[in-house]
Amino acid sequence: MTTDARPIGVFDSGIGGLTVLRELVARFPNENFVYLGDTARLPYGSKSAPTVRKYSEQNMKFLVSKNVKAIVVACNTASTQVAETSFEGRPVYNVIDPGSLLATQKTKNKNIAVLATRATIKANTYENKIKSLLPSSSVFSVPCPLFVSLAEEGWHNDPITDQVASRYLSELKDKNIDTVVLGCTHYPLLKSSIQKNFSSGTTLIDSGEAIAQIMSDDFKSGTIAANTGVANSDLLIYLTDTGPQFESLAVKLLSDYTTKKIKFETVAVI
Ligand code: DGL
């Protein structure tokens, strides 16, 4: 059996992609991972499509320079601008395809909400994808830009976050939503505040869980070769700017999912 010990490269603008990374490290304990948080240029969600494309390409090139075997675009905003399924010979996974697929599988009444950054909503990628999979669905898209700052700030269970969530989500109250796509990887960190605005039977779709399933299928089919050896005990997180706040939050977020020792390094990607 072929084995490939090269790491899987994961990137986001900041802390949000760790909600994807934590699912992947827990699900694939034999694999090696490297993470890039483009903290110097966060947020992506308020930037134009060409700028997000340029940053995404630079991030992918950086990960390729770290000899990754696959790239996970753990950022929905970047995923709207990365349509390719391979980059410099490495398979590329975006978070929008698996999130859309899971939403269409989970919904019963076909009323789906997509919560995302302004750039993601503007790109319309979720709506197009969901409609192509389930044409009779109704998609309600709501930009929630402040959620990114609240997640980066670590206000994950906080009355201020509850208030912001309630203000953004009030427009969905009478829409009989049964499935909510957390269309920004920062948003799962605010799940409890978001959930309060929907009935208890509503399903929240988390990109991390959705992409872990797709990758698991690809390992099984051999689309990507697994590491059959023992994984490194270190998990390297590259940041484009220093951030003590980021570091302590990252350790906290990942500690329930992995026993790897998390190391940080500041780098330039351009
Ligand atoms: N986490 C990113 C996403 O999934 C975006 C956050 C940002 O605005 O940088 O869209």
Coordinates of C-alpha atoms in Angstrom, one line a residue, residues 73 91 168:
V73 CA -9.2 26.0 1.8
P91 CA -5.7 18.1 -4.7
Y168 CA -28.5 39.6 12.4

